[in-house]
PDB file of C-alpha atoms in Angstrom:
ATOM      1  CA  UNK A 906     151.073 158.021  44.504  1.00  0.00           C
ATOM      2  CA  UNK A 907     148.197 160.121  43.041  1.00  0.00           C
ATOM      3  CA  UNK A 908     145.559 158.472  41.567  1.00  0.00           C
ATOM      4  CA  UNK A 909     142.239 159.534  39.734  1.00  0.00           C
ATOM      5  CA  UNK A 910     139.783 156.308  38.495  1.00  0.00           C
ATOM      6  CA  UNK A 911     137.194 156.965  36.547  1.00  0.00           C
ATOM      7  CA  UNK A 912     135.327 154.871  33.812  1.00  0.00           C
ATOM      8  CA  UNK A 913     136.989 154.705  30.204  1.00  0.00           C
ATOM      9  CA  UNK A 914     133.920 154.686  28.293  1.00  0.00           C
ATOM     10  CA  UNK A 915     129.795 154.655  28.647  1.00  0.00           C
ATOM     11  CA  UNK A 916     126.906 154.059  26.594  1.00  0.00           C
ATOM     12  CA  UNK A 917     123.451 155.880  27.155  1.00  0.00           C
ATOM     13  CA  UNK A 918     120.376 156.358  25.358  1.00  0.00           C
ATOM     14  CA  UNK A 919     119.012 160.168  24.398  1.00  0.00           C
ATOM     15  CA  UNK A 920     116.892 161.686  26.932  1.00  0.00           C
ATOM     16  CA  UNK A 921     117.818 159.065  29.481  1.00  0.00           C
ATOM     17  CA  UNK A 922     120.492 159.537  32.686  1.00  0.00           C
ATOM     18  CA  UNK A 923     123.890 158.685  32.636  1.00  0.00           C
ATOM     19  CA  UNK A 924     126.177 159.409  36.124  1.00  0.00           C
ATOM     20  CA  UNK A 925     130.131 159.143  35.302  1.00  0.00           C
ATOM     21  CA  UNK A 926     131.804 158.521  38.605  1.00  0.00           C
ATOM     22  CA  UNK A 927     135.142 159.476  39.881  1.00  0.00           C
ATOM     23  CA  UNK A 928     137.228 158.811  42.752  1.00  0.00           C
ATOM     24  CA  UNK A 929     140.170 159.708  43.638  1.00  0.00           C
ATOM     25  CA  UNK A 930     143.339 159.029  46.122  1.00  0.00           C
ATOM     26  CA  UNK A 931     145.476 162.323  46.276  1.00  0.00           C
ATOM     27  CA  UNK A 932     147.780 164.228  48.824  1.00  0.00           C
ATOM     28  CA  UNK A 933     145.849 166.803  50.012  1.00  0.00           C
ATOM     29  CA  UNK A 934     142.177 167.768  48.435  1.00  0.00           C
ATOM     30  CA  UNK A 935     141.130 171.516  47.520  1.00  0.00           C
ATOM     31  CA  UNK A 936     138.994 170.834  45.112  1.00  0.00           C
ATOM     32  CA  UNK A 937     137.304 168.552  42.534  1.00  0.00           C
ATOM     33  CA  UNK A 938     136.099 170.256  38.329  1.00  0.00           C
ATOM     34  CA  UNK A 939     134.591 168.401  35.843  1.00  0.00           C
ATOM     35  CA  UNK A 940     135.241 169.226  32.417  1.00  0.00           C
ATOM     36  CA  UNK A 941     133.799 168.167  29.412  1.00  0.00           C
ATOM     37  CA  UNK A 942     135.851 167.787  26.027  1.00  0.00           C
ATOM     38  CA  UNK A 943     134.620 167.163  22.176  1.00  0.00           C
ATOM     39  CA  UNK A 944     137.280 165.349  20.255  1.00  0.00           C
ATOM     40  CA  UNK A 945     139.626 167.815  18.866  1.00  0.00           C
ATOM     41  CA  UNK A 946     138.360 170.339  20.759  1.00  0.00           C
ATOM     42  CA  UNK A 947     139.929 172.073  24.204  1.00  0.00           C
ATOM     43  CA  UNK A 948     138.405 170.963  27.785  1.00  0.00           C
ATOM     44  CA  UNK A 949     135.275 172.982  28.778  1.00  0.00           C
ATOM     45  CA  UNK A 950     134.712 174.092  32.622  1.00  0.00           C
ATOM     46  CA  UNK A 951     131.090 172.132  34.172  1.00  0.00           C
ATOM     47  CA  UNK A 952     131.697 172.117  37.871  1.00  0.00           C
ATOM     48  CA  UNK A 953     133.730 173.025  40.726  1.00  0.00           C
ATOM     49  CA  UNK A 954     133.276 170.508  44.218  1.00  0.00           C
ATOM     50  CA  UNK A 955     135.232 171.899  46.800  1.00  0.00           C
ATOM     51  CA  UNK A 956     132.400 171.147  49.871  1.00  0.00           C
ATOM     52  CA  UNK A 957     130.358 167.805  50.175  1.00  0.00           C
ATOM     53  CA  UNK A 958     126.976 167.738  48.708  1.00  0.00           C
ATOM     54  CA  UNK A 959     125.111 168.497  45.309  1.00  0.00           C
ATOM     55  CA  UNK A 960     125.766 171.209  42.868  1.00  0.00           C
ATOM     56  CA  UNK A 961     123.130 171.518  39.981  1.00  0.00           C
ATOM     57  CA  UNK A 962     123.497 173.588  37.098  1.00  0.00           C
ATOM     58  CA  UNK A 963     121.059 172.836  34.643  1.00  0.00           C
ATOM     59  CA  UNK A 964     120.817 169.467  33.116  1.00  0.00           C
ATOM     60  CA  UNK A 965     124.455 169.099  34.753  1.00  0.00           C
ATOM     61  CA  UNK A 966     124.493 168.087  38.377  1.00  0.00           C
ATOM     62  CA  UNK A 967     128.288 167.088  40.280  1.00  0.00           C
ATOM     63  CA  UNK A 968     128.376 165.309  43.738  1.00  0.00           C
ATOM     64  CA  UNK A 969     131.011 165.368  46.426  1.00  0.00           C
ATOM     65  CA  UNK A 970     132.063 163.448  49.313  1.00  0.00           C
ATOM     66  CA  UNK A 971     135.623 163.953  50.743  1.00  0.00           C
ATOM     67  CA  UNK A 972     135.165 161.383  53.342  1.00  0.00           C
ATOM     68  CA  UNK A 973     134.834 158.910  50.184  1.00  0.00           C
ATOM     69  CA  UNK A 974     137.505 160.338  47.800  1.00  0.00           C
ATOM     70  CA  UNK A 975     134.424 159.938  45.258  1.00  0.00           C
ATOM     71  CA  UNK A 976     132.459 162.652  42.907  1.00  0.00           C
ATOM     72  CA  UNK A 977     130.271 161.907  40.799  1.00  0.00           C
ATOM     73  CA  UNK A 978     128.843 163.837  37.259  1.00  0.00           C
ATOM     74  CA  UNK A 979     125.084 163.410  37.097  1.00  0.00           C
ATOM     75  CA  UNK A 980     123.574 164.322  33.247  1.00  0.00           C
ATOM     76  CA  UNK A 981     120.341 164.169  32.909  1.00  0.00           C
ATOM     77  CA  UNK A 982     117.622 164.371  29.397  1.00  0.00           C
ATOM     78  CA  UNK A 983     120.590 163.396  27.597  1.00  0.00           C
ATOM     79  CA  UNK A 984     121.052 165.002  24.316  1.00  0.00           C
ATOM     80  CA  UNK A 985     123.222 164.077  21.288  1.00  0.00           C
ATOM     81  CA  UNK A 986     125.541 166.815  21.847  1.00  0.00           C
ATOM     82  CA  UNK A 987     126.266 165.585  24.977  1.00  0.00           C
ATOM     83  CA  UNK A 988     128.451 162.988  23.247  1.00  0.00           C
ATOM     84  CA  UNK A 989     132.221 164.127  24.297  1.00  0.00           C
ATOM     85  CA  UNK A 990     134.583 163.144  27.137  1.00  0.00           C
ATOM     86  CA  UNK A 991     134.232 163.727  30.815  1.00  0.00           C
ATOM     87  CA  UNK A 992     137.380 164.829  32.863  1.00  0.00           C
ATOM     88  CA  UNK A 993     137.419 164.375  36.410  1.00  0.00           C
ATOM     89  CA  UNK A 994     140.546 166.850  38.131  1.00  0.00           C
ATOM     90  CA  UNK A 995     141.502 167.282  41.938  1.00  0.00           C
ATOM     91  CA  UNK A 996     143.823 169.974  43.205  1.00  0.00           C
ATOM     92  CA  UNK A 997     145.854 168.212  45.782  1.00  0.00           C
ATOM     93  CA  UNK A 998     148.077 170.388  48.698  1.00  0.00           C
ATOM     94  CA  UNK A 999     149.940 171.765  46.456  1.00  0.00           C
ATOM     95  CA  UNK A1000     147.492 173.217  44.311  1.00  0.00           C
ATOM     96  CA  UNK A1001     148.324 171.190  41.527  1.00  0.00           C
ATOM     97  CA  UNK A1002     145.306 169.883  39.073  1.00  0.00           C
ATOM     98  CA  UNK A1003     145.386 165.842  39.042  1.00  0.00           C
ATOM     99  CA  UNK A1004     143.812 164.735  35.564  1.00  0.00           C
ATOM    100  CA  UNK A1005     141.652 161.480  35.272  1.00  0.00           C
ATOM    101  CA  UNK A1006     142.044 159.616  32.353  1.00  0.00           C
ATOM    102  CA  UNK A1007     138.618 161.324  31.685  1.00  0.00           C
ATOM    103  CA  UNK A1008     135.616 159.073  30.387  1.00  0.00           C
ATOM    104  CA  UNK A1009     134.534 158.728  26.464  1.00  0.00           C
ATOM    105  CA  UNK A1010     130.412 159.035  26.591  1.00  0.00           C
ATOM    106  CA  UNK A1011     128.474 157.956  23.955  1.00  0.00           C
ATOM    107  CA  UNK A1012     125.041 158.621  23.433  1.00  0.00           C
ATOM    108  CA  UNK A1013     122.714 156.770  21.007  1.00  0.00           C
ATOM    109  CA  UNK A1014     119.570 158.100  19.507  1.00  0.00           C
TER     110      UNK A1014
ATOM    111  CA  UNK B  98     133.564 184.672  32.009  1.00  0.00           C
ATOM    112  CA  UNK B  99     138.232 184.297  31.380  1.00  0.00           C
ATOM    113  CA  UNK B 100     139.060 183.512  27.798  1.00  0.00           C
ATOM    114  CA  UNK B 101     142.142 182.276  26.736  1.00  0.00           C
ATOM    115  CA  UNK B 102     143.281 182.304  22.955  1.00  0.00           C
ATOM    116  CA  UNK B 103     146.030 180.137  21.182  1.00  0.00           C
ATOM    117  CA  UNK B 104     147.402 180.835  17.725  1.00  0.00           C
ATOM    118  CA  UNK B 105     148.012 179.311  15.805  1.00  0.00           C
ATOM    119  CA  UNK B 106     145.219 176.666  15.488  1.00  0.00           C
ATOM    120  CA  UNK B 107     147.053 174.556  13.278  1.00  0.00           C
ATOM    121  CA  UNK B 108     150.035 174.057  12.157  1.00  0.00           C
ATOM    122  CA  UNK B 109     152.369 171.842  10.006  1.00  0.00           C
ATOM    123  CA  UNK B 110     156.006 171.901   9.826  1.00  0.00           C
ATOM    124  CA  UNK B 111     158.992 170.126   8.062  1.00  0.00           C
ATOM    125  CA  UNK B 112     160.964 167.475  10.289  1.00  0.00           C
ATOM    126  CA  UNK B 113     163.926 169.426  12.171  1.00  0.00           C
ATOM    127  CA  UNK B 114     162.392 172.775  12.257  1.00  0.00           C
ATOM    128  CA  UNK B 115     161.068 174.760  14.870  1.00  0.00           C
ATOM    129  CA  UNK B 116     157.427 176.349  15.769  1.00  0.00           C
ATOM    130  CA  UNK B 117     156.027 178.796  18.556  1.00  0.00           C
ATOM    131  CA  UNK B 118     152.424 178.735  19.530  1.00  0.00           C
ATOM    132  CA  UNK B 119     151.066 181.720  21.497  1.00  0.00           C
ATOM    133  CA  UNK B 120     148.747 181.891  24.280  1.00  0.00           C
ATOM    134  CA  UNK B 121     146.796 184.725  25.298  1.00  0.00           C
ATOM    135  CA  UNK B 122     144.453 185.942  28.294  1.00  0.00           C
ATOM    136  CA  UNK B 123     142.657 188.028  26.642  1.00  0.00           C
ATOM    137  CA  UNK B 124     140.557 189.470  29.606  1.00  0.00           C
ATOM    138  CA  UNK B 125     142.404 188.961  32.294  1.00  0.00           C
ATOM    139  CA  UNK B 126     145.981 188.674  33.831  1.00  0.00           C
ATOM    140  CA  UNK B 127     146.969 184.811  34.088  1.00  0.00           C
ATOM    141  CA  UNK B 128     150.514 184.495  36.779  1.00  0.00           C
ATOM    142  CA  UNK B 129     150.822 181.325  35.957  1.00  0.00           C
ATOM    143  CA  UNK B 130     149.687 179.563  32.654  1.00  0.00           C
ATOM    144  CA  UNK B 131     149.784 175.940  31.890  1.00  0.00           C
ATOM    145  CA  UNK B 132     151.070 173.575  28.866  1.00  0.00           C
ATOM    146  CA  UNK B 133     149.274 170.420  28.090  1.00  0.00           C
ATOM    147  CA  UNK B 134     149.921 167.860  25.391  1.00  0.00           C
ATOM    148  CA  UNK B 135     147.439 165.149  24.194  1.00  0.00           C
ATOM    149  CA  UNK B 136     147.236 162.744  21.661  1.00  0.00           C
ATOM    150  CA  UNK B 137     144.155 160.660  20.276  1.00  0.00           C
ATOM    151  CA  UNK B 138     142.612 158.942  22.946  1.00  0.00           C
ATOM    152  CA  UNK B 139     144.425 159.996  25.554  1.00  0.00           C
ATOM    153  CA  UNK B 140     143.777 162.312  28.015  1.00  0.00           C
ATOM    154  CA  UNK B 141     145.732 165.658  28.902  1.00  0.00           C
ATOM    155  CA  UNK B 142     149.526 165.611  29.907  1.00  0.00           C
ATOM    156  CA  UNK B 143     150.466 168.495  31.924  1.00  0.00           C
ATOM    157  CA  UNK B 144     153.790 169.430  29.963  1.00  0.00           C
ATOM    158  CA  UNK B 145     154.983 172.304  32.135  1.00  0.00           C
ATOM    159  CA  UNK B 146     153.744 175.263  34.498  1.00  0.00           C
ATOM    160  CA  UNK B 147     154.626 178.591  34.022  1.00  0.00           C
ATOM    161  CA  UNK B 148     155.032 181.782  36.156  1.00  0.00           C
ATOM    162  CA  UNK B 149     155.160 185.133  34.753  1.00  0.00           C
ATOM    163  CA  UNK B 150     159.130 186.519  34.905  1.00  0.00           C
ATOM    164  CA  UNK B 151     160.010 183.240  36.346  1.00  0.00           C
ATOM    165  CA  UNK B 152     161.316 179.644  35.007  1.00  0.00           C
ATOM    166  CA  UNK B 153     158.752 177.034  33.803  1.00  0.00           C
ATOM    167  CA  UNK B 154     158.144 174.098  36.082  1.00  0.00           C
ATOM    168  CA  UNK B 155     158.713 170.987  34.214  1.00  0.00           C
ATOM    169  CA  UNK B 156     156.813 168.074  34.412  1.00  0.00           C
ATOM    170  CA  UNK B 157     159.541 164.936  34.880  1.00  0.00           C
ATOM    171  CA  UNK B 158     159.856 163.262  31.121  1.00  0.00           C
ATOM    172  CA  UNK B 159     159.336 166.818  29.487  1.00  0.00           C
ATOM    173  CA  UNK B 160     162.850 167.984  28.115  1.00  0.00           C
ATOM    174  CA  UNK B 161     162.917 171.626  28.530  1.00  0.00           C
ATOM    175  CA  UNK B 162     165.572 172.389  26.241  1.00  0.00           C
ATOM    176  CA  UNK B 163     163.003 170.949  23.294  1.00  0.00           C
ATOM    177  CA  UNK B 164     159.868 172.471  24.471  1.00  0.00           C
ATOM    178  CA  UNK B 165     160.858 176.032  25.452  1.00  0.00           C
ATOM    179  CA  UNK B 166     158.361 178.066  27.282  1.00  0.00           C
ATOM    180  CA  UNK B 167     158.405 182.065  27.817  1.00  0.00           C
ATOM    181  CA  UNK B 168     155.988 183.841  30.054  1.00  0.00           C
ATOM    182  CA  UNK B 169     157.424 187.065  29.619  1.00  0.00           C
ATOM    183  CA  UNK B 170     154.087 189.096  30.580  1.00  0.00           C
ATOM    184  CA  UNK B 171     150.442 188.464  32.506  1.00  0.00           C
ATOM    185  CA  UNK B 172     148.966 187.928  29.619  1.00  0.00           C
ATOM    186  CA  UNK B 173     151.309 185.848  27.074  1.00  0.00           C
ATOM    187  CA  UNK B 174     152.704 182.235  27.363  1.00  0.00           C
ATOM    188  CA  UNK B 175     154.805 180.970  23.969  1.00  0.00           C
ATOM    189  CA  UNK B 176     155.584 177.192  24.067  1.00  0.00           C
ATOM    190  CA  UNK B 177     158.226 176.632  21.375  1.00  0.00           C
ATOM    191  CA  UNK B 178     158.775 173.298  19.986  1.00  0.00           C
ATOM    192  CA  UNK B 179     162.651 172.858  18.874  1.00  0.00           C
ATOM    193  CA  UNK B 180     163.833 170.360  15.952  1.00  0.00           C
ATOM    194  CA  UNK B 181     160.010 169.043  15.871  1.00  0.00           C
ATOM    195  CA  UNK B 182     159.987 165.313  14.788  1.00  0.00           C
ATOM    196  CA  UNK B 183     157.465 163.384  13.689  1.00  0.00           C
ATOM    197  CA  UNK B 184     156.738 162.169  17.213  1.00  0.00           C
ATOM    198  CA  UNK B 185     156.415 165.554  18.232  1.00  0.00           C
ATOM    199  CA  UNK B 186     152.603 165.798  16.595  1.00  0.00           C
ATOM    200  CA  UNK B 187     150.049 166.181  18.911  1.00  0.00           C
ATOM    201  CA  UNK B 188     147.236 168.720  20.177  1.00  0.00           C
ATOM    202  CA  UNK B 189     148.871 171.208  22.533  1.00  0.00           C
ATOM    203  CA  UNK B 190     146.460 173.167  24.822  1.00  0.00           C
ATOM    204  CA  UNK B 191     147.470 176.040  27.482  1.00  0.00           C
ATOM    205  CA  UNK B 192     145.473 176.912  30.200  1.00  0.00           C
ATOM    206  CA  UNK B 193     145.464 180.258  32.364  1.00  0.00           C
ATOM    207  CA  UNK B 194     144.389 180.456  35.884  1.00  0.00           C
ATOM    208  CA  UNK B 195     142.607 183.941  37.087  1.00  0.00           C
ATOM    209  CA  UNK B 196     143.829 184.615  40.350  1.00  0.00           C
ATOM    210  CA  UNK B 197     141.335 187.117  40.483  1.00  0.00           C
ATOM    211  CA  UNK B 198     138.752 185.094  40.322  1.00  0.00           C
ATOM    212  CA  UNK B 199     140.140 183.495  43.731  1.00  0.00           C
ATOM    213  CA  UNK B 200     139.541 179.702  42.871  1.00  0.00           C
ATOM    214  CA  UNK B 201     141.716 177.139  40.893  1.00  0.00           C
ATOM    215  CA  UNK B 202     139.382 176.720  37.861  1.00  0.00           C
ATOM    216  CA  UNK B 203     142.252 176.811  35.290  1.00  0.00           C
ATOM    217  CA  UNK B 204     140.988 178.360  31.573  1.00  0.00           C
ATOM    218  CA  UNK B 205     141.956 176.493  28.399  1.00  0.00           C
ATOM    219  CA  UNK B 206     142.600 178.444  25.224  1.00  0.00           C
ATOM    220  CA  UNK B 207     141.078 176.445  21.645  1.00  0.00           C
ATOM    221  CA  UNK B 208     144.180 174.314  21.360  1.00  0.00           C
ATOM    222  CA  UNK B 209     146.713 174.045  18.558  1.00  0.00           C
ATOM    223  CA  UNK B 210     147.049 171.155  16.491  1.00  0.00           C
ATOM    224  CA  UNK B 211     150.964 170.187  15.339  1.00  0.00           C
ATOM    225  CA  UNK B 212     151.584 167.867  12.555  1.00  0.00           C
ATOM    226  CA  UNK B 213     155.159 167.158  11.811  1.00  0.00           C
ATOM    227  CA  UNK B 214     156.119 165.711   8.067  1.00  0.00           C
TER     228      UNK B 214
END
């Protein structure tokens, strides 16, 4: 079956770094987002993985490594507002999008 | 960068009725849009795919005669909830992908929140 692990919930402090890791056992890969999501709000795009390696965007930074089935979201000088879930979605061989359970983040001041 | 709209944002309805939400790409053309459903705490539950001028895809466990879905255009998904119950509330999000855009990054509308009484 298709599987995507990732943490259910994390603590971190403001200003600090938190990584939210993510792996993942799917037929076929073609490509790994992260999304974030406030509560009653709709998911938010952050990254797209589709080769191994780093991607920064800002304080945002997503990690790759096929070989490992594993990604990894990287947030650094945490802010309040960065309080929300973190989704974690592969596109297997099909093209389909695989949903983690996604991970609750909470940040404390 | 691709918006996608949903109306309406919220909505409450009697037991045994029925309700449409829309879904709109409002700057692009979206062949195939997505239905999602979450509740509290949980995360998303892909409901159904749909292709413009085609049948929805299903997920297995989503009765299609209850939740009826019409992509009748690039640009406009409906997902209409039949004899809502109780049970039925729940957020429901749509997403859009851009095939011009050439990835898979799929583009959620604001969601619509059902409440059944």
């Amino acid at each position: 079956g298709q599987n995507i692990d990732q943490p259910t919930e994390m603590t971190a402090t403001e200003g600090a770094i938190v990584q939210i890791n993510c792996t993942y056992q799917t037929s076929g890969f073609n490509g790994l987002f992260w999304y974030q999501q406030h509560a009653g709000e709709a998911p938010t795009f952050l990254s797209y993985n589709v080769l191994d390696g780093l991607e920064e965007k800002g304080r945002f930074s997503s990690f790759l490594s096929r070989s490992k089935g594993y990604s990894y979201l990287l947030l650094k000088e945490l802010q309040m507002k960065d309080s929300a879930s973190y989704l974690c979605a592969v596109i297997d061989s099909n093209y389909q999008l695989i949903w983690g359970a996604g991970t609750k983040l909470i940040i404390k001041p | 960068g691709a918006v996608v709209s949903q109306h309406p944002s919220r909505v409450i309805c009697k037991s045994g009725t029925s309700v449409k939400i829309e879904c709109r790409s409002l700057d692009f053309q979206a062949t195939t849009m997505f239905w999602y459903r979450q509740f509290p705490k949980q995360s998303l539950m892909l409901m159904a795919t749909s292709n413009e001028g085609s049948k929805a895809t299903y997920e297995q466990g989503v009765e299609k005669d209850k939740f009826l879905i019409n992509h009748a255009s690039l640009t406009l998904s409906t997902l209409t909830v039949t004899s809502a119950h109780p049970e039925d509330s729940s957020f429901y999000i749509c997403s859009a992908r851009d095939p011009g855009q050439g990835d898979y990054e799929q583009y959620f509308g604001p969601g619509t929140r059902l409440t059944v009484t």
